[in-house]
XYZ file of C-alpha atoms in Angstrom:
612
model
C 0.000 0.000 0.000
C 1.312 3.378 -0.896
C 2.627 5.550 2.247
C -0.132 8.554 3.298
C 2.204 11.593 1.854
C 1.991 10.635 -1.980
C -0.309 12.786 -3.252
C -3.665 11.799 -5.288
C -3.784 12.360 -8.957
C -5.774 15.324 -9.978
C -8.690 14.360 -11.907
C -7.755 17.243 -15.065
C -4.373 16.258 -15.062
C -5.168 13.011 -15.416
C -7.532 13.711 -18.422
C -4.973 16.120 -19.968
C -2.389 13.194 -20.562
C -1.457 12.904 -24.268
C -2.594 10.220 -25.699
C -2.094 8.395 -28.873
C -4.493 6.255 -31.103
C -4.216 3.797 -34.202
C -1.121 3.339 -35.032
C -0.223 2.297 -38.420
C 3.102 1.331 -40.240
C 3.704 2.728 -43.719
C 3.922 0.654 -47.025
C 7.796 0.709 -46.677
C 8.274 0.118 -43.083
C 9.889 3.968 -42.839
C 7.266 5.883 -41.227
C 3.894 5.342 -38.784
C 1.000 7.274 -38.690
C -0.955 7.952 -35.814
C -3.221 10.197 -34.090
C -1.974 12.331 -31.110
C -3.209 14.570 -28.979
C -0.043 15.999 -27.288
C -1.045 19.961 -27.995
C -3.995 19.617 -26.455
C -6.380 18.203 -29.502
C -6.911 14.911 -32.031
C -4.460 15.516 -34.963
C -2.316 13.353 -37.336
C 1.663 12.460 -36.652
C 3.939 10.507 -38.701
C 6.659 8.617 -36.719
C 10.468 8.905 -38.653
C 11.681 5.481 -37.800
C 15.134 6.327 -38.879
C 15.300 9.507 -36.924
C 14.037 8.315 -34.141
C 11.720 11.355 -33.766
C 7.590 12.206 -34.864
C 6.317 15.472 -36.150
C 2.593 16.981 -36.246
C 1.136 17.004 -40.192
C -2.677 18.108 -39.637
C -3.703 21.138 -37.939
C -7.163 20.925 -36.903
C -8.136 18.786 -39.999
C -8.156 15.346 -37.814
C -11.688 14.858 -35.662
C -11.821 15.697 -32.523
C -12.504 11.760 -31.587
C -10.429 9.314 -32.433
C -12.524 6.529 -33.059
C -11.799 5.809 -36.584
C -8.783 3.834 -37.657
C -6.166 5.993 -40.029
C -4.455 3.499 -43.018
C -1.739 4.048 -45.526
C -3.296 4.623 -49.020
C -0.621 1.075 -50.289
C 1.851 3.622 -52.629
C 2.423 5.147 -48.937
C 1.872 8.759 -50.711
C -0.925 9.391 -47.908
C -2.678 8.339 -45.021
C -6.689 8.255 -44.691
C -8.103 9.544 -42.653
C -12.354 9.279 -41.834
C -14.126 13.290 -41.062
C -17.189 13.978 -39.745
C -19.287 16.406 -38.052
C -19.067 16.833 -34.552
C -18.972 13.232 -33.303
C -21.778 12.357 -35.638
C -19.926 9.363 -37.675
C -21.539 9.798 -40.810
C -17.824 9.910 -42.673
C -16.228 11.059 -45.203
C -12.740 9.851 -46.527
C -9.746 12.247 -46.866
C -6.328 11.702 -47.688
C -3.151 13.188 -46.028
C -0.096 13.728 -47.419
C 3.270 14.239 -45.685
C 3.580 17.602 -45.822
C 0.096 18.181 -44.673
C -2.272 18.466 -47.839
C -5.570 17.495 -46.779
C -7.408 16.269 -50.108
C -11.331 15.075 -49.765
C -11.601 11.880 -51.727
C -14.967 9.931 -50.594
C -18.043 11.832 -49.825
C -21.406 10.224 -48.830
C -25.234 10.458 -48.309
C -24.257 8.866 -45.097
C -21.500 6.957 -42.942
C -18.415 5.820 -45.315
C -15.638 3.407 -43.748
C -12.173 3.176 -45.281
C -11.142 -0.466 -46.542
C -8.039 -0.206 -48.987
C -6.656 1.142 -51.804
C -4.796 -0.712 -55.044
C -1.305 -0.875 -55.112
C -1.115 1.882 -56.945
C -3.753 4.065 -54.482
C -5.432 4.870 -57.265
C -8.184 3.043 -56.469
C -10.121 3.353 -53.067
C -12.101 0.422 -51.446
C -14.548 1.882 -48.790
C -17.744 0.391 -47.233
C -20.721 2.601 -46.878
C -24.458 3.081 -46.101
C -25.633 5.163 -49.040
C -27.168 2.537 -50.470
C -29.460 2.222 -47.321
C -27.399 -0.650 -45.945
C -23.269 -1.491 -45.455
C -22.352 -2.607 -48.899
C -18.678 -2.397 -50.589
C -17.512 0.154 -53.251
C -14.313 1.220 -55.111
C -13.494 4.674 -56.155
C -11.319 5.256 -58.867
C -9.322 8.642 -58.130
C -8.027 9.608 -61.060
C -10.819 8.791 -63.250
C -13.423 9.952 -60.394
C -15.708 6.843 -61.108
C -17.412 4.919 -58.168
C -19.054 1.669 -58.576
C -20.739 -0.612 -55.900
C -19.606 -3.781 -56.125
C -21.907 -5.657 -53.529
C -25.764 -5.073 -52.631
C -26.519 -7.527 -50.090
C -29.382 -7.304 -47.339
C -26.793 -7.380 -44.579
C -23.845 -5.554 -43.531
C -20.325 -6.169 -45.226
C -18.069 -6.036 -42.729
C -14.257 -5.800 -44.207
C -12.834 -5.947 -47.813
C -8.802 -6.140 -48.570
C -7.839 -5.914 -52.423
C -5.577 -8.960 -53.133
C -1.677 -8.492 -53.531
C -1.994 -8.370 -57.338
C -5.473 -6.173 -57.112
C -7.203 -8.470 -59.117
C -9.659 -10.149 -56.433
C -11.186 -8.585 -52.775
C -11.924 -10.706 -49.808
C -14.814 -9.564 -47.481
C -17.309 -10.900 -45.045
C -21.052 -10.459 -44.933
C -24.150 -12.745 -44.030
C -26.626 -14.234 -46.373
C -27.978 -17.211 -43.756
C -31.567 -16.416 -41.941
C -29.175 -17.141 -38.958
C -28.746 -13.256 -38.576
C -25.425 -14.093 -35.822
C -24.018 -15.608 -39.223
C -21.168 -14.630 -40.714
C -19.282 -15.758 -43.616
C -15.963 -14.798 -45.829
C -16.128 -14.563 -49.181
C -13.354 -13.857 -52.313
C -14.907 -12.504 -55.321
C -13.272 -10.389 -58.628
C -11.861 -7.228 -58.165
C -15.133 -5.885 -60.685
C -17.773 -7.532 -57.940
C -18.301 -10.331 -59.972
C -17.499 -14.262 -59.502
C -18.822 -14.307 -55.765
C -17.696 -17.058 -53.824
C -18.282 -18.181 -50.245
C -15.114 -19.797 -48.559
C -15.907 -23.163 -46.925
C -15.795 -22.307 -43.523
C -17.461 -23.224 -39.948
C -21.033 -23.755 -39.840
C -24.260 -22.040 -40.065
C -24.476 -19.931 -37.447
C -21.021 -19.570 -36.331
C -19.410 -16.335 -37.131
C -16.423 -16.749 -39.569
C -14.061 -13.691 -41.088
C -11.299 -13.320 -43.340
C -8.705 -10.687 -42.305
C -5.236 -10.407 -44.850
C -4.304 -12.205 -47.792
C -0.698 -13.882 -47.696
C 1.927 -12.603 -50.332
C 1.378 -15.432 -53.130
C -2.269 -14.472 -52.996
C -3.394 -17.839 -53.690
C -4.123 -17.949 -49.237
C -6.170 -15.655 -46.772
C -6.280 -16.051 -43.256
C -9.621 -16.374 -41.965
C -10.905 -17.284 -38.325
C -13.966 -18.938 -37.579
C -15.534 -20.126 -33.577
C -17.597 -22.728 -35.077
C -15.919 -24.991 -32.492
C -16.699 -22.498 -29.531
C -13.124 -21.030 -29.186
C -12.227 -18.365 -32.134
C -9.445 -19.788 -33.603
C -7.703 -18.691 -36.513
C -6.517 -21.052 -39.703
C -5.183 -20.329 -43.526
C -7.507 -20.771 -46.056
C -6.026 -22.056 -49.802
C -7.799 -21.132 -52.238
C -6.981 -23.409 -54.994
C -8.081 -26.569 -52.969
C -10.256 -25.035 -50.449
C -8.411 -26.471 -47.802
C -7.738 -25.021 -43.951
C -4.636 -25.295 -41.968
C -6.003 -24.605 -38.521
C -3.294 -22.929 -35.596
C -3.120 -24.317 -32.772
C -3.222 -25.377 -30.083
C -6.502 -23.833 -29.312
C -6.471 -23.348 -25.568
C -7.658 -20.463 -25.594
C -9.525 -17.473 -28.071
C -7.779 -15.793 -30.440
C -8.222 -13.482 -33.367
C -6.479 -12.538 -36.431
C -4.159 -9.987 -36.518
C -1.373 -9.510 -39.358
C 0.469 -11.325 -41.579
C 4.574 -10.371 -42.091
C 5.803 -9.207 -45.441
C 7.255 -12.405 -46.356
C 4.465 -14.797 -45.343
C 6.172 -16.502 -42.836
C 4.821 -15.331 -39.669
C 1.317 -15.006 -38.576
C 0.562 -12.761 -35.751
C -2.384 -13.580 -33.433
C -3.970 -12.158 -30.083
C -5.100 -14.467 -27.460
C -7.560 -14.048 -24.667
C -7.284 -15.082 -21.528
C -8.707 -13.636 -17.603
C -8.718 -9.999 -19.335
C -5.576 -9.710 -21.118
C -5.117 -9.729 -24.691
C -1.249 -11.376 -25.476
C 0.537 -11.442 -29.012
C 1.219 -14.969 -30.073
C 3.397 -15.578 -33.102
C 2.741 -18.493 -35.323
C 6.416 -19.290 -37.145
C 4.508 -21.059 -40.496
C 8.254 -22.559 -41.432
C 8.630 -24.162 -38.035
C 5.650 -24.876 -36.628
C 6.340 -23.216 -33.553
C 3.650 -20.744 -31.572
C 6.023 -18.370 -29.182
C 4.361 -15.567 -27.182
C 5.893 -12.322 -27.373
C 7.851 -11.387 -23.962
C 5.831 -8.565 -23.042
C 4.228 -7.870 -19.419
C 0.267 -9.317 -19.188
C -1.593 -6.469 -20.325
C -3.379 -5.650 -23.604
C -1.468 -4.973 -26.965
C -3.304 -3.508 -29.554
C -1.974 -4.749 -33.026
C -2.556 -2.459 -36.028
C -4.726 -4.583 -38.530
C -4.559 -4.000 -42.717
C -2.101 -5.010 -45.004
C 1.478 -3.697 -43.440
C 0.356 -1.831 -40.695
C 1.966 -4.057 -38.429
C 4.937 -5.211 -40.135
C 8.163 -2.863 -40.806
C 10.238 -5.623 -42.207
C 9.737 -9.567 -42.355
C 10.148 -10.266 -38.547
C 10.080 -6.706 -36.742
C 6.792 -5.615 -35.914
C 4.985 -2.106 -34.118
C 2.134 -2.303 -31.921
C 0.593 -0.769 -28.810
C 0.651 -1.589 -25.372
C -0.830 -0.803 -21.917
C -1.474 -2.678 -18.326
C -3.872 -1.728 -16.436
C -1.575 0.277 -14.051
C 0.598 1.658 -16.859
C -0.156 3.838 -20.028
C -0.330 2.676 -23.465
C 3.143 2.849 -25.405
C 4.392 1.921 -29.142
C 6.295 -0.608 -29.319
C 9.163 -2.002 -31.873
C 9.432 -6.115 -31.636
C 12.186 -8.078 -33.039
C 10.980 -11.489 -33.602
C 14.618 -12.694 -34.271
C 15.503 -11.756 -30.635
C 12.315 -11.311 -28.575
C 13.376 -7.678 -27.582
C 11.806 -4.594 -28.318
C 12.469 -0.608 -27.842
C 9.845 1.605 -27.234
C 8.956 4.325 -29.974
C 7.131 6.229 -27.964
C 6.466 6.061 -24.120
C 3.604 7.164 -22.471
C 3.624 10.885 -20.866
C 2.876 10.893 -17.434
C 3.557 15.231 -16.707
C 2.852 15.635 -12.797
C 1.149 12.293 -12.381
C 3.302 9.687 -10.556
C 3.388 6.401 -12.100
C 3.075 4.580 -8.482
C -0.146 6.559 -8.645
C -2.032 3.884 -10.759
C -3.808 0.718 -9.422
C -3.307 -1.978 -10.899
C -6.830 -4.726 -12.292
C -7.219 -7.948 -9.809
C -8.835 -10.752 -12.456
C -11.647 -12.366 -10.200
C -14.679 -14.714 -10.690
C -17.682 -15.014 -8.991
C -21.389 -16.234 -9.859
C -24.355 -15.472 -11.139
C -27.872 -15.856 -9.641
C -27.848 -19.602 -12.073
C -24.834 -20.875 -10.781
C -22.934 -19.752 -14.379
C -19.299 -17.859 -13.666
C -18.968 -14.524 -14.948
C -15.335 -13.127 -15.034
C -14.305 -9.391 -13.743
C -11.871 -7.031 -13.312
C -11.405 -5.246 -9.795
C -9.404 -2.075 -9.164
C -8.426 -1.158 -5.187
C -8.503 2.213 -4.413
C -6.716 1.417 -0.735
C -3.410 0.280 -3.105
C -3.367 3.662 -4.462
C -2.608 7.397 -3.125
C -6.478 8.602 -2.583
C -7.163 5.759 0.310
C -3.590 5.427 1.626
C -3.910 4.858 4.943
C -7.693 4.939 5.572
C -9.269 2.523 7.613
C -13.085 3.517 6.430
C -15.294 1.295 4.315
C -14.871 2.109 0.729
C -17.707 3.579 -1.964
C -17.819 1.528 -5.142
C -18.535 1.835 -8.564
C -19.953 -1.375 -10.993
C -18.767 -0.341 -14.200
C -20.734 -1.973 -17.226
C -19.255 -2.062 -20.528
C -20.920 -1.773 -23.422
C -21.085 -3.821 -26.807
C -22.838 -6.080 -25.735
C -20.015 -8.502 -27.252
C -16.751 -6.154 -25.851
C -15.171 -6.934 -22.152
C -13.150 -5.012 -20.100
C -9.680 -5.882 -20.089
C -6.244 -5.622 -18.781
C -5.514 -2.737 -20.724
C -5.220 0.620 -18.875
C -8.577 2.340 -17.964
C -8.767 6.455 -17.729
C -11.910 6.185 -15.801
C -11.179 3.515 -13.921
C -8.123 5.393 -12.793
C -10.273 8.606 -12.760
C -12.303 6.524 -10.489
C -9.896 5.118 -8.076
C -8.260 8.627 -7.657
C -11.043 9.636 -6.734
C -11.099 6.882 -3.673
C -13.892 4.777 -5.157
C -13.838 0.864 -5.974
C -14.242 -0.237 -9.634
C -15.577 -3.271 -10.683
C -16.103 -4.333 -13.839
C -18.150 -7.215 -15.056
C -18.348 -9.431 -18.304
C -21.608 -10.683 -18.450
C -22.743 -12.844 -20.505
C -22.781 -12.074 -24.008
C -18.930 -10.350 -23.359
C -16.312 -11.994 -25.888
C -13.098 -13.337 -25.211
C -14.577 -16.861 -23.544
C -16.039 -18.482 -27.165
C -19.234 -18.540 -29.501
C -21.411 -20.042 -26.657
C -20.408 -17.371 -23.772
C -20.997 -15.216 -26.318
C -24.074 -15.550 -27.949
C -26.318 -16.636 -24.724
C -27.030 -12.752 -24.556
C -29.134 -12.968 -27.687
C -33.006 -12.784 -27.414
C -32.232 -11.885 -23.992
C -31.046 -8.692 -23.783
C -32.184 -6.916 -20.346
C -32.681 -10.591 -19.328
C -29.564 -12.767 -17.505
C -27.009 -10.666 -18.545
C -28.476 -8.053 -16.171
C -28.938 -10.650 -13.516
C -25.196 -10.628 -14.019
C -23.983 -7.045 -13.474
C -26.174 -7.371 -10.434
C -24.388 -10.485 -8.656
C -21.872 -8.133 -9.878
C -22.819 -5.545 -7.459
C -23.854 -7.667 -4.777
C -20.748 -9.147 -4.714
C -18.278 -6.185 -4.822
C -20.857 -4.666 -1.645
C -20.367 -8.473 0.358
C -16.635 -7.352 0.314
C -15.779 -6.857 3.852
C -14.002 -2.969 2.851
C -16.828 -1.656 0.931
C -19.484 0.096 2.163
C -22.551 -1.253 0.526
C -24.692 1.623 1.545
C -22.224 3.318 -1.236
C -22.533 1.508 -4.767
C -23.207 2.850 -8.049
C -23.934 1.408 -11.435
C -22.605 3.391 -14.115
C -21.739 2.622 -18.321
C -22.147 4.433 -21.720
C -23.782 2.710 -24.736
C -25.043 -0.920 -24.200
C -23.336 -0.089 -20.705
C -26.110 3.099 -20.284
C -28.620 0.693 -21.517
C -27.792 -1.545 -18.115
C -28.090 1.065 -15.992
C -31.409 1.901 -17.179
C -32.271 -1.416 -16.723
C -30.769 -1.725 -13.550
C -32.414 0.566 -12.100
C -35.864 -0.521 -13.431
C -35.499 -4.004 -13.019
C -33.302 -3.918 -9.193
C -34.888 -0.608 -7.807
C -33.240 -0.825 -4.286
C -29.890 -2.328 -5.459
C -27.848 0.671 -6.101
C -27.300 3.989 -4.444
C -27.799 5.485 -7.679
C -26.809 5.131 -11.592
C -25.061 7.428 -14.508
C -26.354 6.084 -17.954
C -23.758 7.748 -20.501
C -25.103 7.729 -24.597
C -28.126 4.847 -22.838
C -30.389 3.153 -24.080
C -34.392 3.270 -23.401
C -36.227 2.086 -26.081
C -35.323 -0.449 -28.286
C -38.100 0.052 -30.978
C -37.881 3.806 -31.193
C -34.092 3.644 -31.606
C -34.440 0.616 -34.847
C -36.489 3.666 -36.130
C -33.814 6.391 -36.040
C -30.507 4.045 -36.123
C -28.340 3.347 -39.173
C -28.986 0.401 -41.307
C -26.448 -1.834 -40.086
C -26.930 -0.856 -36.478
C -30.577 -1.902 -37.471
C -29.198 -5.373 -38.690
C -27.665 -5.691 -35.510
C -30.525 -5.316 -33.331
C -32.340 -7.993 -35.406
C -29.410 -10.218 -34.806
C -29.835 -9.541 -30.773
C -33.316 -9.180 -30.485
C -35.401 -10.663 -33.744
C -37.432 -9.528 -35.490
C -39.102 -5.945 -34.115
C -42.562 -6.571 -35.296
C -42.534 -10.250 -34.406
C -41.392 -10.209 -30.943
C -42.642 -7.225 -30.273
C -43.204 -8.055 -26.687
C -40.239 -9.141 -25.928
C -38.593 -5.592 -27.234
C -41.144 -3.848 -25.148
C -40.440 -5.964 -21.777
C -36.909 -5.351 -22.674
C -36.712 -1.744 -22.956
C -36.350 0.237 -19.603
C -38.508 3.034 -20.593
C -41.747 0.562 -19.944
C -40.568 -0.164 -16.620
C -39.762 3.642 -15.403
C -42.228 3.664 -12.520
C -39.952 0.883 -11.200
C -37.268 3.488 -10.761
C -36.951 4.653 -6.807
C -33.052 5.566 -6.720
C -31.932 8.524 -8.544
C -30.114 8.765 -11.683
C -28.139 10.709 -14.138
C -28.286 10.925 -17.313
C -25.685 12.316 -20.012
C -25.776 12.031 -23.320
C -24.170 13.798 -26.868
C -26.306 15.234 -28.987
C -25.024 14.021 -31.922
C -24.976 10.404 -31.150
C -26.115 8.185 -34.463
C -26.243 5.272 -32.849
C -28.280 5.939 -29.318
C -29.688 8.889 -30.534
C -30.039 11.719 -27.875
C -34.357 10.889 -27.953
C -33.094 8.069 -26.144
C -32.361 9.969 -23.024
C -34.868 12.728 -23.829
C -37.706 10.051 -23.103
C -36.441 8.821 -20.098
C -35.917 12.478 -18.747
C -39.854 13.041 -19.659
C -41.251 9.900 -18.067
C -39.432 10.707 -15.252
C -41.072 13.782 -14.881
C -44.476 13.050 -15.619
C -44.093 10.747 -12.587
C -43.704 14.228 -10.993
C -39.869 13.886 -10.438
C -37.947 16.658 -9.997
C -34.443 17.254 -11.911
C -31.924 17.961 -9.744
C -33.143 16.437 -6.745
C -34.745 12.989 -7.856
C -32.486 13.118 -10.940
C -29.679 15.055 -13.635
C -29.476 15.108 -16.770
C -26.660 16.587 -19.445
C -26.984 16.905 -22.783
C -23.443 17.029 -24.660
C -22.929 19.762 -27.634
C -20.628 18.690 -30.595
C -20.115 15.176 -29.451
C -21.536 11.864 -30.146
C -21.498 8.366 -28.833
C -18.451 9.282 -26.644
C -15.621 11.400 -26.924
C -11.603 10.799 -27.157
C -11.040 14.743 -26.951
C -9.164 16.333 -24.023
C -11.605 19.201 -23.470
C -14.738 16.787 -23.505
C -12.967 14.457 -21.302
C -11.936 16.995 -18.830
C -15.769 17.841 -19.187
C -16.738 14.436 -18.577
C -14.745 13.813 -15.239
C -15.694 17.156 -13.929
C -19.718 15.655 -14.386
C -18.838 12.210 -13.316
C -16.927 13.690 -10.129
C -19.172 16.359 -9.146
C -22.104 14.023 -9.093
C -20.265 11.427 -7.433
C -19.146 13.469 -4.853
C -22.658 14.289 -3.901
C -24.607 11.017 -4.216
C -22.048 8.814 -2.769
């Protein structure tokens, strides 16, 4: 335990630390792109491997969030990068050029998502919505054609032009099993279609990076429960799974020469690099501390040469940092270390991995953070507030990786805990899909054993617990309080959800498709959305709440909260006593930006500080 005269971190400080996001090797291994926020907003660096040294090439142009992956156009003349308006995701694709040049290449009726570009970038491969659903579509620059080369029902969810540019491997769905998904391989035109033989109906399989001879992809499928991840021949449509399958793991790059497959595995919250030597046979993980590292996907964004790789990585106690791995020696130099400014290191609390379980006997993993091992409880005796912390998704998890409000949390002197409930990935295809036609339903009864069992901990004062998320997260703490009313002290739903029919109304297509995969079909289990959706339920409510949410959030619109706000009302509730709301200007479904985040911990604080 830390010693009573280090002193607490500083909640703006804390949310004032630079951070970087997505980074992504060039086509030639020299440079890596990435978004930083070092003076204070989102903008665009490149990384000089051979000087050692990074330098700022957007001013202002970047989004203030950093949600959106960056990639090199495959010439490595520019970077794209995805714009929108105010945190309202509905995209548009620009390129970035070394010295700055900001040119607009791919504007939509609607949200457009960056896939790849030819060899020669001439030629852009994007996924978009204009076409009322997620389809694939290639936009020749120089010619400034665009042609959509899919039109299916459901969402496409990746496409990678082949090395020689002459075929594109994607994923999509086209079983009435709407968790379905299947990779595909069909001419670079949209013609010749084909469906790779992989898993079953009904598990979920994806292809991720095509190997250098272009006659193999590797794919991943969790037909067998456990994701695993295999290479797929084309000519014979055979599979040569990886092994040894203890334990999940997903795709994540291939190396220049084809020799090494990269791979992250799950286990008890951490996400490890595992590297698959296809000459050997041999599976080696990479000798880096149990945390999470964050591997850039796309063809060479993790590769600089064949066996030295770049990718991210943070504990839960310790900041994210880019790394440079030698595969040859199993040593690696960081590129850029996390800034700390006037926060102590020793400050941060490191994630306890614990199990406990749920109200029918099944065990639902966790991550618990301490506040008594850190600076803000050093020392005292008392019983301890806590905070359940829901993550959202559904099919996400909190993991080893490092949390800011977590730590915002725990500075503050509160327990977090932080539950995957069923329907959380990371422990297979069963684990994972229990969740659907049940959302509200046992996954809720989870994040409450959840609470009951961080309160039964003999330093936590269970007189002090909240339940707080954003997203699916906000959505259980709606139905939290609805469906446990005396559970919690109180509840902060961030970007919530209330109503599941009136947001399929006002979401995006294949945010709709997803809530048919979850829930079925809207009309025909109508009752079921209705039970499920917290706004039927608000007389339930008896502790208070609070409620913030952005404006310009496409996929829980803001109505979402606005409803709740009203019902509570007309129950003759009173805000500011019985509950708050905030409504967020020029943000969306969350924010990466300093200022909003400082905003955001100033709310969170403030209202903690008074209810707990």
């Amino acid at each position: 335990m830390h010693t009573q005269d280090t002193q607490a971190v500083d909640p703006e400080t804390l949310a004032r630390l630079p951070e970087f996001y997505h980074p992504v090797v060039s086509p030639d291994g020299s440079q890596i792109a990435f978004y930083y926020d070092e003076h204070g907003r989102n903008d665009l660096y490149l990384f000089d491997r051979e000087r050692g040294s990074y330098e700022q090439v957007t001013d202002g142009e970047a989004p203030r969030s950093a949600r959106w992956h960056v990639q090199w156009s495959r010439d490595g003349a520019g970077v794209y990068i995805h714009q929108d308006d105010a945190g309202d995701e509905q995209n548009d694709l620009v390129r970035v050029n070394s010295d700055g040049i900001v040119e607009p290449v791919v504007s939509v009726d609607g949200q457009a998502i960056f896939m790849d570009t030819t060899m020669d970038g001439q030629t852009v491969l994007y996924g978009s919505d204009e076409g009322e659903q997620m389809n694939l579509y290639r936009y020749d620059t120089a010619r400034d054609e665009r042609q959509q080369l899919t039109a299916y029902e459901h969402p496409v969810m990746y496409g990678a032009f082949s090395p020689d540019d002459d075929r594109i491997a994607y994923a999509t769905n086209e079983s009435d099993a709407l968790e379905n998904r299947d990779a595909y391989v069909m001419a670079a035109d949209g013609s010749e279609k084909r469906r790779l033989d992989i898993g079953e109906d009904g598990s979920e399989s994806m292809v991720s990076g095509w190997f250098p001879d272009g006659e193999r992809v590797l794919v991943s499928d969790n037909a067998a429960d456990l994701r695993r991840v295999g290479i797929y021949d084309l000519p014979t449509d055979e599979i040569e799974w990886l092994g040894p399958h203890e334990a999940e793991e997903g795709p994540a790059a291939i190396s220049l020469d084809g020799r090494y497959v990269l791979v992250s595995r799950q286990r008890r919250g951490a996400t490890m690099p595992v590297v698959y030597d296809l000459e050997t046979g041999e599976a080696t993980e990479l000798a880096v501390a149990e945390g999470v590292a964050s591997i850039p996907g796309g063809r060479t964004s993790a590769f600089v040469d064949n066996s030295t790789l770049v990718f991210a990585h943070s504990r839960p106690d310790a900041r994210k940092e880019l790394y440079e791995y030698d595969l040859a020696t199993h040593e690696y130099e960081v590129l850029l270390e996390a800034t700390y400014g006037d926060v102590d290191p020793d400050a941060f609390v490191d994630a306890e991995y614990v199990t406990y379980e749920s109200e029918d006997g099944l065990e639902i993993g966790g991550l618990l953070y301490d506040p008594r091992d850190g600076p803000a409880r050093a020392g005292d005796e008392t019983a301890v507030p806590g905070v359940v912390h829901v993550h959202g998704g559904p099919h996400a998890r909190s993991s080893k990786a490092f949390g800011l409000i977590a730590q915002f949390l725990v500075s503050r002197g509160y327990a977090v805990f932080q539950p995957n409930y069923r329907g959380s990935t990371g422990r297979g295809r069963t684990f994972k899909q229990t969740i659907l036609g049940d959302w509200g339903g046992m996954e809720q009864a989870d994040v409450a054993a959840g609470g009951r069992w961080l309160m039964d901990r003999d330093w936590i004062d269970a007189d002090r617990v909240a339940v707080y998320g954003g997203s699916y997260g906000g959505y259980s703490v709606y139905s939290q309080l609805t469906r446990y009313p005396t559970l919690w002290t109180t509840g902060i739903a961030s970007v919530g959800i209330t109503d599941l029919h009136r947001l399929y109304e006002e979401d995006m297509p294949h945010f709709q498709y997803m809530l048919r995969q979850q829930m079925g079909d809207p009309e025909e289990n109508y009752e079921l959305w209705r039970d499920r959706s917290p706004i039927e339920h608000v007389e339930s409510v008896e502790r208070p709440i609070y409620m913030i949410h952005g404006v310009n959030d496409p996929r829980c619109p803001i109505e979402q909260a606005r409803i709740f706000r009203d019902a509570l009302e007309e129950r003759g509730w009173t805000e500011g006593a019985d509950y708050e709301y905030t409504e967020l200007g020029e943000e969306g479904h969350g924010s990466t930006d300093i200022e909003q985040k400082v905003r955001k911990f100033d709310l969170l604080g403030d209202y903690l500080e008074r209810r707990l």
